[in-house]
Amino acid sequence: MVGDSNAATGKRVGRNFVNILLVEDNLAEARLLQEVLKGSLISRFKLAHVKRLRDAIMQIEVDHFDVILLDLTLPDSYGLASLDSLIEHAPKLPIVVLTNTNDDELAVEAVRHGAQDYLVKRQLNQDILVRSLRYAIERKQAAEALREANEILELRVQERTAELETANELLRREIEWCQRIQERLELAQKAGKIGTFEWSIPSNEITWAAELEALYGLAPGSFNGRYDDWIQTLHPDDRPNTEQELWQAVRVGQGLDTEFRIIWPNGEIRWIAVKSSLFHDLTGKPMRMIGIHMDITEKKQLEAQFLRAQRLESLGTLASGIAHDLNNILSPILMGAQLLPLKFPDVNDQTRQMIKTIETSAQRGAGLVKQILSFARGVEGKRVTIQMNHLLLEIRKIIQQTLPKSIDIHTDISSDLWMILGDVTQMHQVFMNLCVNARDAMPEGGVLQINAENLLIDEQYARMHLDANVGSYVIVTVTDTGTGIPPDILHRIFDPFFTTKEIGKGTGLGLSAVLGIVKSHGGFVDVQSEVNKGSTFKVYLPANPSTVVPTGKHLELLLGHQELILVVDDEAAIRESTKTILETYNYRVLTASDGIEAVSVFAEYKDKIQGVLIDMMMPSVDGLAIIPLLRQFNPAVYVVVMSGLNSTEAVLQAERVGCQGFLPKPFMTRELLQILHKDRCTSS
């Protein structure tokens, strides 16, 4: 309704007068009221006058008014019907009723119908009229504020979980009761039911609402109202700063607005935000502080998760760049070490052992790089359906044989665990890393507990954790009774290269690899730890009960049939090593050092080249950008992308441009020949 826009609530920006609509058919009385209002020193008034109810309704639909003065006797309406009609058209606009009769019953009935006040014309003077108008506007504003505040509170109530249904019912009743309260102070007290307090500064006594006691984990009525007892509930690390802020607020004469941690009687740590106002006596001495406490634990948890995700993303970008360069360096070393025994079969045993050492060291370096990539972007492995029961039983068998006898190993693995879709080797790496870390945290022995169960994550839990989604999960929990992790470094344990172990006893890549692998599988990791009591790592993996285990054909290494292959890489060592290997295994090879040269060579041999090995990242022109140009010459050419970034995103990018294969660097000779053999199998 248009008239509903004439709400008396809200701030009147740029206006320092009260806008009044007078509905009065008597011109003399209208002039008298206007003269009465002109002399007011308290407020400025602007009066608009209409004689009929119909005109009043039209007026409120086009103009803004703060209050209506309504005569109950009009030419086109009479009595309370006029009041009801105006309220119907402008329910938020305060109305003061005018009449010539001093009828108390009529006055009461008018207020019941929605009038803010009732004035007898012959008893009017300036003070009475001005006060009535002001109070009518203020009461209406208070009622609207109550209604709006309670609408917000009702929305919050609706978001509560099923466990709080009883409390929600009480909350709804209290909100409905608050809607009948017209005083703003009472609104603040009742709206603060989830944490209202009053502190008497001279006596140091504090009055808490029952809801505030619940926020502190206390039973109703158990708080004794003493300042010293409240301050003891604060976390010891936050107590000095909070007290300093509190008394500083008192000294400067303002309310306290801060956040701090508290400790419940059961030891649980919660976050509290305080917002309050300070009140003084006539001499300016601070007397009391009134405000609310709010539980912001969930907000703080989400903020911490978000900041950690941002930091890990930045570290991941750096790590993936380093890994790419390292893979380019390791590729020719690994390929050369595998090729040398073929080129020089008659070398002595010492030389052969040195070559084997080079190959082994290069493979170890490649494995370290894969751990970095596991953290950075999530590696792309062979995904099959994994029966988690079997995998965890294998883990238990391994750690029982390898961990010290001083560590007791207990398992509680559900017999009906759902299956997951994942890489078996990577899953082994995740849980072995966690078990090894647990071992290192218990040098004097202890208990290692491995639990596994199914879990259905609902919307509320998903909102609580940034990485969680609604659905079925298998949750594996690894708990130790070791030294624990100090709170000041708990947020850094998943950073690559961060370790508290002595030099030479850890790379700092174990937990970063765990996080990267789990995230690449669509899961997430949660950790809780307490110094000298132990740590608990929870690994959440999306369940996939309906996935069928794929059976793949084993590919044997076969010699080439003199196929012509184009190798494109800006690294000369990789280019030449790959060329030598392929020629050794009966392939013919052309090479190009960049994208432009690749297009030129391919255009010349377009009818003879059967396969292309091309690096994804090259200077000037990206490898992926060259592939569509090559397909213009020969749409059927077999293209394999090589990259030092063995990530899920890299594989997807290669697939988008129509590549038939992806070869992560550094690669073994067997992997290179297998992916080219796949072309022959597909062609045949």
mmCIF file of N, CA, C and O in Angstrom, residues 132-214:
data_model
loop_
_atom_site.group_PDB
_atom_site.id
_atom_site.type_symbol
_atom_site.label_atom_id
_atom_site.label_comp_id
_atom_site.label_asym_id
_atom_site.label_seq_id
_atom_site.Cartn_x
_atom_site.Cartn_y
_atom_site.Cartn_z
ATOM 1 N N SER A 132 2.044 15.568 23.610
ATOM 2 C CA SER A 132 1.282 14.457 23.054
ATOM 3 C C SER A 132 1.816 14.060 21.678
ATOM 4 O O SER A 132 1.956 12.871 21.371
ATOM 5 N N LEU A 133 2.127 15.064 20.851
ATOM 6 C CA LEU A 133 2.658 14.759 19.523
ATOM 7 C C LEU A 133 4.013 14.064 19.613
ATOM 8 O O LEU A 133 4.277 13.070 18.924
ATOM 9 N N ARG A 134 4.883 14.602 20.469
ATOM 10 C CA ARG A 134 6.208 14.000 20.607
ATOM 11 C C ARG A 134 6.119 12.568 21.105
ATOM 12 O O ARG A 134 6.774 11.662 20.596
ATOM 13 N N TYR A 135 5.322 12.359 22.147
ATOM 14 C CA TYR A 135 5.206 11.023 22.713
ATOM 15 C C TYR A 135 4.560 10.050 21.716
ATOM 16 O O TYR A 135 4.919 8.864 21.668
ATOM 17 N N ALA A 136 3.603 10.537 20.937
ATOM 18 C CA ALA A 136 2.960 9.673 19.948
ATOM 19 C C ALA A 136 3.977 9.179 18.915
ATOM 20 O O ALA A 136 4.010 8.003 18.555
ATOM 21 N N ILE A 137 4.813 10.105 18.446
ATOM 22 C CA ILE A 137 5.833 9.731 17.456
ATOM 23 C C ILE A 137 6.841 8.764 18.074
ATOM 24 O O ILE A 137 7.205 7.738 17.487
ATOM 25 N N GLU A 138 7.282 9.078 19.304
ATOM 26 C CA GLU A 138 8.286 8.224 19.939
ATOM 27 C C GLU A 138 7.736 6.830 20.217
ATOM 28 O O GLU A 138 8.438 5.824 20.047
ATOM 29 N N ARG A 139 6.471 6.778 20.698
ATOM 30 C CA ARG A 139 5.908 5.459 20.973
ATOM 31 C C ARG A 139 5.771 4.639 19.690
ATOM 32 O O ARG A 139 6.007 3.434 19.673
ATOM 33 N N LYS A 140 5.367 5.305 18.605
ATOM 34 C CA LYS A 140 5.232 4.586 17.335
ATOM 35 C C LYS A 140 6.601 4.116 16.825
ATOM 36 O O LYS A 140 6.760 3.010 16.308
ATOM 37 N N GLN A 141 7.610 4.965 16.978
ATOM 38 C CA GLN A 141 8.959 4.567 16.589
ATOM 39 C C GLN A 141 9.435 3.372 17.401
ATOM 40 O O GLN A 141 10.053 2.447 16.880
ATOM 41 N N ALA A 142 9.130 3.420 18.699
ATOM 42 C CA ALA A 142 9.532 2.298 19.556
ATOM 43 C C ALA A 142 8.832 1.019 19.120
ATOM 44 O O ALA A 142 9.444 -0.057 19.075
ATOM 45 N N ALA A 143 7.546 1.127 18.803
ATOM 46 C CA ALA A 143 6.805 -0.059 18.382
ATOM 47 C C ALA A 143 7.374 -0.617 17.078
ATOM 48 O O ALA A 143 7.517 -1.831 16.912
ATOM 49 N N GLU A 144 7.711 0.279 16.127
ATOM 50 C CA GLU A 144 8.278 -0.176 14.863
ATOM 51 C C GLU A 144 9.661 -0.791 15.077
ATOM 52 O O GLU A 144 10.020 -1.783 14.453
ATOM 53 N N ALA A 145 10.451 -0.157 15.969
ATOM 54 C CA ALA A 145 11.772 -0.715 16.264
ATOM 55 C C ALA A 145 11.644 -2.096 16.878
ATOM 56 O O ALA A 145 12.407 -3.019 16.570
ATOM 57 N N LEU A 146 10.653 -2.221 17.786
ATOM 58 C CA LEU A 146 10.399 -3.533 18.383
ATOM 59 C C LEU A 146 10.031 -4.563 17.310
ATOM 60 O O LEU A 146 10.531 -5.689 17.300
ATOM 61 N N ARG A 147 9.152 -4.165 16.398
ATOM 62 C CA ARG A 147 8.704 -5.096 15.370
ATOM 63 C C ARG A 147 9.868 -5.513 14.464
ATOM 64 O O ARG A 147 10.063 -6.707 14.192
ATOM 65 N N GLU A 148 10.680 -4.534 14.028
ATOM 66 C CA GLU A 148 11.784 -4.853 13.136
ATOM 67 C C GLU A 148 12.835 -5.705 13.840
ATOM 68 O O GLU A 148 13.365 -6.669 13.276
ATOM 69 N N ALA A 149 13.138 -5.344 15.093
ATOM 70 C CA ALA A 149 14.133 -6.117 15.833
ATOM 71 C C ALA A 149 13.664 -7.550 16.050
ATOM 72 O O ALA A 149 14.438 -8.504 15.941
ATOM 73 N N ASN A 150 12.399 -7.693 16.359
ATOM 74 C CA ASN A 150 11.884 -9.026 16.613
ATOM 75 C C ASN A 150 11.808 -9.863 15.343
ATOM 76 O O ASN A 150 11.927 -11.087 15.385
ATOM 77 N N GLU A 151 11.611 -9.211 14.172
ATOM 78 C CA GLU A 151 11.648 -9.949 12.916
ATOM 79 C C GLU A 151 13.042 -10.536 12.693
ATOM 80 O O GLU A 151 13.196 -11.677 12.258
ATOM 81 N N ILE A 152 14.081 -9.726 13.023
ATOM 82 C CA ILE A 152 15.455 -10.210 12.883
ATOM 83 C C ILE A 152 15.710 -11.372 13.837
ATOM 84 O O ILE A 152 16.303 -12.393 13.480
ATOM 85 N N LEU A 153 15.235 -11.225 15.072
ATOM 86 C CA LEU A 153 15.429 -12.280 16.058
ATOM 87 C C LEU A 153 14.714 -13.563 15.648
ATOM 88 O O LEU A 153 15.221 -14.668 15.841
ATOM 89 N N GLU A 154 13.535 -13.418 15.046
ATOM 90 C CA GLU A 154 12.789 -14.606 14.613
ATOM 91 C C GLU A 154 13.547 -15.346 13.512
ATOM 92 O O GLU A 154 13.557 -16.574 13.456
ATOM 93 N N LEU A 155 14.218 -14.581 12.617
ATOM 94 C CA LEU A 155 15.018 -15.226 11.575
ATOM 95 C C LEU A 155 16.168 -16.023 12.188
ATOM 96 O O LEU A 155 16.499 -17.121 11.747
ATOM 97 N N ARG A 156 16.790 -15.440 13.222
ATOM 98 C CA ARG A 156 17.877 -16.153 13.892
ATOM 99 C C ARG A 156 17.373 -17.428 14.556
ATOM 100 O O ARG A 156 18.035 -18.468 14.553
ATOM 101 N N VAL A 157 16.199 -17.315 15.152
ATOM 102 C CA VAL A 157 15.630 -18.480 15.826
ATOM 103 C C VAL A 157 15.403 -19.614 14.831
ATOM 104 O O VAL A 157 15.626 -20.796 15.122
ATOM 105 N N GLN A 158 14.935 -19.262 13.609
ATOM 106 C CA GLN A 158 14.628 -20.273 12.597
ATOM 107 C C GLN A 158 15.869 -21.027 12.143
ATOM 108 O O GLN A 158 15.762 -22.137 11.620
ATOM 109 N N GLU A 159 17.055 -20.426 12.311
ATOM 110 C CA GLU A 159 18.289 -21.049 11.874
ATOM 111 C C GLU A 159 18.869 -21.985 12.940
ATOM 112 O O GLU A 159 19.876 -22.641 12.712
ATOM 113 N N ARG A 160 18.301 -22.007 14.100
ATOM 114 C CA ARG A 160 18.804 -22.883 15.164
ATOM 115 C C ARG A 160 18.589 -24.354 14.801
ATOM 116 O O ARG A 160 17.688 -24.706 14.038
ATOM 117 N N THR A 161 19.367 -25.221 15.379
ATOM 118 C CA THR A 161 19.268 -26.654 15.107
ATOM 119 C C THR A 161 18.154 -27.299 15.905
ATOM 120 O O THR A 161 17.555 -26.682 16.805
ATOM 121 N N ALA A 162 17.913 -28.580 15.570
ATOM 122 C CA ALA A 162 16.818 -29.304 16.213
ATOM 123 C C ALA A 162 17.055 -29.460 17.706
ATOM 124 O O ALA A 162 16.095 -29.539 18.492
ATOM 125 N N GLU A 163 18.349 -29.507 18.127
ATOM 126 C CA GLU A 163 18.636 -29.672 19.554
ATOM 127 C C GLU A 163 18.149 -28.506 20.392
ATOM 128 O O GLU A 163 17.990 -28.627 21.607
ATOM 129 N N LEU A 164 17.907 -27.349 19.756
ATOM 130 C CA LEU A 164 17.491 -26.161 20.504
ATOM 131 C C LEU A 164 16.020 -25.837 20.288
ATOM 132 O O LEU A 164 15.602 -24.690 20.415
ATOM 133 N N GLU A 165 15.234 -26.828 19.908
ATOM 134 C CA GLU A 165 13.819 -26.555 19.629
ATOM 135 C C GLU A 165 13.094 -26.044 20.876
ATOM 136 O O GLU A 165 12.264 -25.129 20.792
ATOM 137 N N THR A 166 13.403 -26.620 22.013
ATOM 138 C CA THR A 166 12.756 -26.167 23.240
ATOM 139 C C THR A 166 13.115 -24.720 23.542
ATOM 140 O O THR A 166 12.241 -23.897 23.871
ATOM 141 N N ALA A 167 14.425 -24.403 23.382
ATOM 142 C CA ALA A 167 14.858 -23.024 23.617
ATOM 143 C C ALA A 167 14.254 -22.074 22.586
ATOM 144 O O ALA A 167 13.923 -20.931 22.906
ATOM 145 N N ASN A 168 14.103 -22.564 21.344
ATOM 146 C CA ASN A 168 13.512 -21.724 20.300
ATOM 147 C C ASN A 168 12.058 -21.358 20.625
ATOM 148 O O ASN A 168 11.600 -20.251 20.339
ATOM 149 N N GLU A 169 11.342 -22.324 21.195
ATOM 150 C CA GLU A 169 9.954 -22.045 21.550
ATOM 151 C C GLU A 169 9.879 -20.956 22.612
ATOM 152 O O GLU A 169 9.051 -20.041 22.541
ATOM 153 N N LEU A 170 10.761 -21.035 23.604
ATOM 154 C CA LEU A 170 10.818 -20.002 24.630
ATOM 155 C C LEU A 170 11.210 -18.660 24.021
ATOM 156 O O LEU A 170 10.635 -17.618 24.370
ATOM 157 N N LEU A 171 12.164 -18.692 23.087
ATOM 158 C CA LEU A 171 12.601 -17.464 22.426
ATOM 159 C C LEU A 171 11.461 -16.819 21.645
ATOM 160 O O LEU A 171 11.259 -15.608 21.696
ATOM 161 N N ARG A 172 10.696 -17.652 20.915
ATOM 162 C CA ARG A 172 9.589 -17.104 20.143
ATOM 163 C C ARG A 172 8.559 -16.429 21.051
ATOM 164 O O ARG A 172 8.047 -15.344 20.745
ATOM 165 N N ARG A 173 8.259 -17.068 22.195
ATOM 166 C CA ARG A 173 7.286 -16.474 23.111
ATOM 167 C C ARG A 173 7.792 -15.161 23.689
ATOM 168 O O ARG A 173 7.031 -14.193 23.832
ATOM 169 N N GLU A 174 9.067 -15.122 24.014
ATOM 170 C CA GLU A 174 9.624 -13.889 24.563
ATOM 171 C C GLU A 174 9.645 -12.778 23.515
ATOM 172 O O GLU A 174 9.421 -11.603 23.833
ATOM 173 N N ILE A 175 9.885 -13.165 22.248
ATOM 174 C CA ILE A 175 9.869 -12.155 21.185
ATOM 175 C C ILE A 175 8.460 -11.589 21.004
ATOM 176 O O ILE A 175 8.263 -10.375 20.859
ATOM 177 N N GLU A 176 7.478 -12.481 21.010
ATOM 178 C CA GLU A 176 6.099 -12.021 20.879
ATOM 179 C C GLU A 176 5.724 -11.101 22.052
ATOM 180 O O GLU A 176 4.991 -10.128 21.875
ATOM 181 N N TRP A 177 6.200 -11.452 23.220
ATOM 182 C CA TRP A 177 5.942 -10.587 24.373
ATOM 183 C C TRP A 177 6.631 -9.232 24.210
ATOM 184 O O TRP A 177 6.063 -8.181 24.527
ATOM 185 N N CYS A 178 7.861 -9.250 23.653
ATOM 186 C CA CYS A 178 8.590 -7.996 23.440
ATOM 187 C C CYS A 178 7.866 -7.080 22.453
ATOM 188 O O CYS A 178 8.022 -5.849 22.501
ATOM 189 N N GLN A 179 7.081 -7.659 21.543
ATOM 190 C CA GLN A 179 6.361 -6.847 20.572
ATOM 191 C C GLN A 179 5.319 -5.949 21.247
ATOM 192 O O GLN A 179 4.889 -4.964 20.650
ATOM 193 N N ARG A 180 4.921 -6.314 22.455
ATOM 194 C CA ARG A 180 3.936 -5.500 23.161
ATOM 195 C C ARG A 180 4.583 -4.411 24.022
ATOM 196 O O ARG A 180 3.895 -3.637 24.652
ATOM 197 N N ILE A 181 5.880 -4.420 24.069
ATOM 198 C CA ILE A 181 6.595 -3.414 24.872
ATOM 199 C C ILE A 181 6.841 -2.175 24.024
ATOM 200 O O ILE A 181 7.317 -2.266 22.907
ATOM 201 N N GLN A 182 6.516 -1.003 24.565
ATOM 202 C CA GLN A 182 6.616 0.239 23.799
ATOM 203 C C GLN A 182 7.822 1.085 24.197
ATOM 204 O O GLN A 182 8.181 2.000 23.463
ATOM 205 N N GLU A 183 8.462 0.778 25.281
ATOM 206 C CA GLU A 183 9.585 1.589 25.707
ATOM 207 C C GLU A 183 10.880 1.032 25.127
ATOM 208 O O GLU A 183 11.110 -0.177 25.156
ATOM 209 N N ARG A 184 11.747 1.925 24.599
ATOM 210 C CA ARG A 184 12.972 1.481 23.955
ATOM 211 C C ARG A 184 13.939 0.817 24.940
ATOM 212 O O ARG A 184 14.669 -0.097 24.571
ATOM 213 N N LEU A 185 13.959 1.240 26.158
ATOM 214 C CA LEU A 185 14.839 0.623 27.119
ATOM 215 C C LEU A 185 14.437 -0.826 27.360
ATOM 216 O O LEU A 185 15.288 -1.715 27.431
ATOM 217 N N GLU A 186 13.119 -1.081 27.488
ATOM 218 C CA GLU A 186 12.645 -2.448 27.664
ATOM 219 C C GLU A 186 12.961 -3.283 26.430
ATOM 220 O O GLU A 186 13.255 -4.480 26.537
ATOM 221 N N LEU A 187 12.875 -2.659 25.239
ATOM 222 C CA LEU A 187 13.238 -3.381 24.014
ATOM 223 C C LEU A 187 14.684 -3.854 24.081
ATOM 224 O O LEU A 187 14.984 -5.020 23.797
ATOM 225 N N ALA A 188 15.605 -2.963 24.493
ATOM 226 C CA ALA A 188 17.017 -3.330 24.566
ATOM 227 C C ALA A 188 17.232 -4.464 25.557
ATOM 228 O O ALA A 188 18.012 -5.386 25.316
ATOM 229 N N GLN A 189 16.541 -4.427 26.701
ATOM 230 C CA GLN A 189 16.704 -5.458 27.723
ATOM 231 C C GLN A 189 16.199 -6.807 27.227
ATOM 232 O O GLN A 189 16.850 -7.839 27.418
ATOM 233 N N LYS A 190 15.022 -6.833 26.605
ATOM 234 C CA LYS A 190 14.452 -8.104 26.169
ATOM 235 C C LYS A 190 15.132 -8.623 24.905
ATOM 236 O O LYS A 190 15.300 -9.823 24.740
ATOM 237 N N ALA A 191 15.489 -7.716 23.977
ATOM 238 C CA ALA A 191 16.185 -8.151 22.767
ATOM 239 C C ALA A 191 17.551 -8.727 23.100
ATOM 240 O O ALA A 191 18.075 -9.545 22.351
ATOM 241 N N GLY A 192 18.131 -8.300 24.256
ATOM 242 C CA GLY A 192 19.431 -8.809 24.690
ATOM 243 C C GLY A 192 19.327 -10.052 25.540
ATOM 244 O O GLY A 192 20.258 -10.357 26.275
ATOM 245 N N LYS A 193 18.252 -10.790 25.435
ATOM 246 C CA LYS A 193 18.037 -11.978 26.257
ATOM 247 C C LYS A 193 19.129 -13.018 26.083
ATOM 248 O O LYS A 193 19.332 -13.856 26.956
ATOM 249 N N ILE A 194 19.813 -13.005 24.939
ATOM 250 C CA ILE A 194 20.887 -13.973 24.730
ATOM 251 C C ILE A 194 22.193 -13.489 25.348
ATOM 252 O O ILE A 194 23.218 -14.126 25.180
ATOM 253 N N GLY A 195 22.173 -12.396 26.054
ATOM 254 C CA GLY A 195 23.409 -11.960 26.707
ATOM 255 C C GLY A 195 23.348 -10.582 27.320
ATOM 256 O O GLY A 195 24.281 -9.811 27.168
ATOM 257 N N THR A 196 22.293 -10.222 28.023
ATOM 258 C CA THR A 196 22.181 -8.881 28.588
ATOM 259 C C THR A 196 22.869 -8.806 29.951
ATOM 260 O O THR A 196 22.760 -9.725 30.756
ATOM 261 N N PHE A 197 23.595 -7.702 30.210
ATOM 262 C CA PHE A 197 24.221 -7.513 31.514
ATOM 263 C C PHE A 197 24.144 -6.048 31.936
ATOM 264 O O PHE A 197 23.979 -5.145 31.115
ATOM 265 N N GLU A 198 24.282 -5.824 33.244
ATOM 266 C CA GLU A 198 24.386 -4.477 33.808
ATOM 267 C C GLU A 198 25.447 -4.520 34.893
ATOM 268 O O GLU A 198 25.400 -5.356 35.804
ATOM 269 N N TRP A 199 26.400 -3.612 34.795
ATOM 270 C CA TRP A 199 27.521 -3.563 35.743
ATOM 271 C C TRP A 199 27.456 -2.264 36.538
ATOM 272 O O TRP A 199 27.529 -1.184 35.964
ATOM 273 N N SER A 200 27.317 -2.385 37.842
ATOM 274 C CA SER A 200 27.366 -1.234 38.730
ATOM 275 C C SER A 200 28.829 -0.971 39.062
ATOM 276 O O SER A 200 29.468 -1.741 39.801
ATOM 277 N N ILE A 201 29.368 0.115 38.541
ATOM 278 C CA ILE A 201 30.800 0.374 38.677
ATOM 279 C C ILE A 201 31.209 0.673 40.122
ATOM 280 O O ILE A 201 32.210 0.131 40.611
ATOM 281 N N PRO A 202 30.471 1.496 40.877
ATOM 282 C CA PRO A 202 30.902 1.779 42.262
ATOM 283 C C PRO A 202 30.951 0.530 43.136
ATOM 284 O O PRO A 202 31.861 0.378 43.956
ATOM 285 N N SER A 203 29.998 -0.381 42.973
ATOM 286 C CA SER A 203 29.951 -1.565 43.834
ATOM 287 C C SER A 203 30.582 -2.797 43.200
ATOM 288 O O SER A 203 30.739 -3.820 43.862
ATOM 289 N N ASN A 204 30.937 -2.715 41.905
ATOM 290 C CA ASN A 204 31.504 -3.855 41.169
ATOM 291 C C ASN A 204 30.548 -5.034 41.073
ATOM 292 O O ASN A 204 30.974 -6.169 40.866
ATOM 293 N N GLU A 205 29.267 -4.794 41.212
ATOM 294 C CA GLU A 205 28.282 -5.855 41.096
ATOM 295 C C GLU A 205 27.762 -5.930 39.657
ATOM 296 O O GLU A 205 27.551 -4.907 39.012
ATOM 297 N N ILE A 206 27.556 -7.152 39.203
ATOM 298 C CA ILE A 206 27.113 -7.380 37.825
ATOM 299 C C ILE A 206 25.818 -8.169 37.849
ATOM 300 O O ILE A 206 25.697 -9.166 38.564
ATOM 301 N N THR A 207 24.855 -7.712 37.058
ATOM 302 C CA THR A 207 23.584 -8.423 36.917
ATOM 303 C C THR A 207 23.549 -9.081 35.547
ATOM 304 O O THR A 207 23.719 -8.412 34.530
ATOM 305 N N TRP A 208 23.331 -10.385 35.557
ATOM 306 C CA TRP A 208 23.289 -11.158 34.310
ATOM 307 C C TRP A 208 21.892 -11.714 34.076
ATOM 308 O O TRP A 208 21.233 -12.160 35.019
ATOM 309 N N ALA A 209 21.483 -11.731 32.817
ATOM 310 C CA ALA A 209 20.287 -12.468 32.439
ATOM 311 C C ALA A 209 20.615 -13.961 32.390
ATOM 312 O O ALA A 209 21.775 -14.352 32.267
ATOM 313 N N ALA A 210 19.580 -14.781 32.511
ATOM 314 C CA ALA A 210 19.806 -16.228 32.487
ATOM 315 C C ALA A 210 20.445 -16.670 31.173
ATOM 316 O O ALA A 210 21.251 -17.602 31.135
ATOM 317 N N GLU A 211 20.095 -15.977 30.067
ATOM 318 C CA GLU A 211 20.671 -16.343 28.771
ATOM 319 C C GLU A 211 22.178 -16.093 28.749
ATOM 320 O O GLU A 211 22.923 -16.817 28.095
ATOM 321 N N LEU A 212 22.621 -15.048 29.450
ATOM 322 C CA LEU A 212 24.052 -14.761 29.492
ATOM 323 C C LEU A 212 24.792 -15.821 30.306
ATOM 324 O O LEU A 212 25.911 -16.219 29.975
ATOM 325 N N GLU A 213 24.169 -16.307 31.356
ATOM 326 C CA GLU A 213 24.780 -17.386 32.127
ATOM 327 C C GLU A 213 24.971 -18.620 31.245
ATOM 328 O O GLU A 213 25.984 -19.321 31.336
ATOM 329 N N ALA A 214 23.997 -18.882 30.382
ATOM 330 C CA ALA A 214 24.113 -20.026 29.477
ATOM 331 C C ALA A 214 25.283 -19.846 28.513
ATOM 332 O O ALA A 214 25.963 -20.817 28.165
#
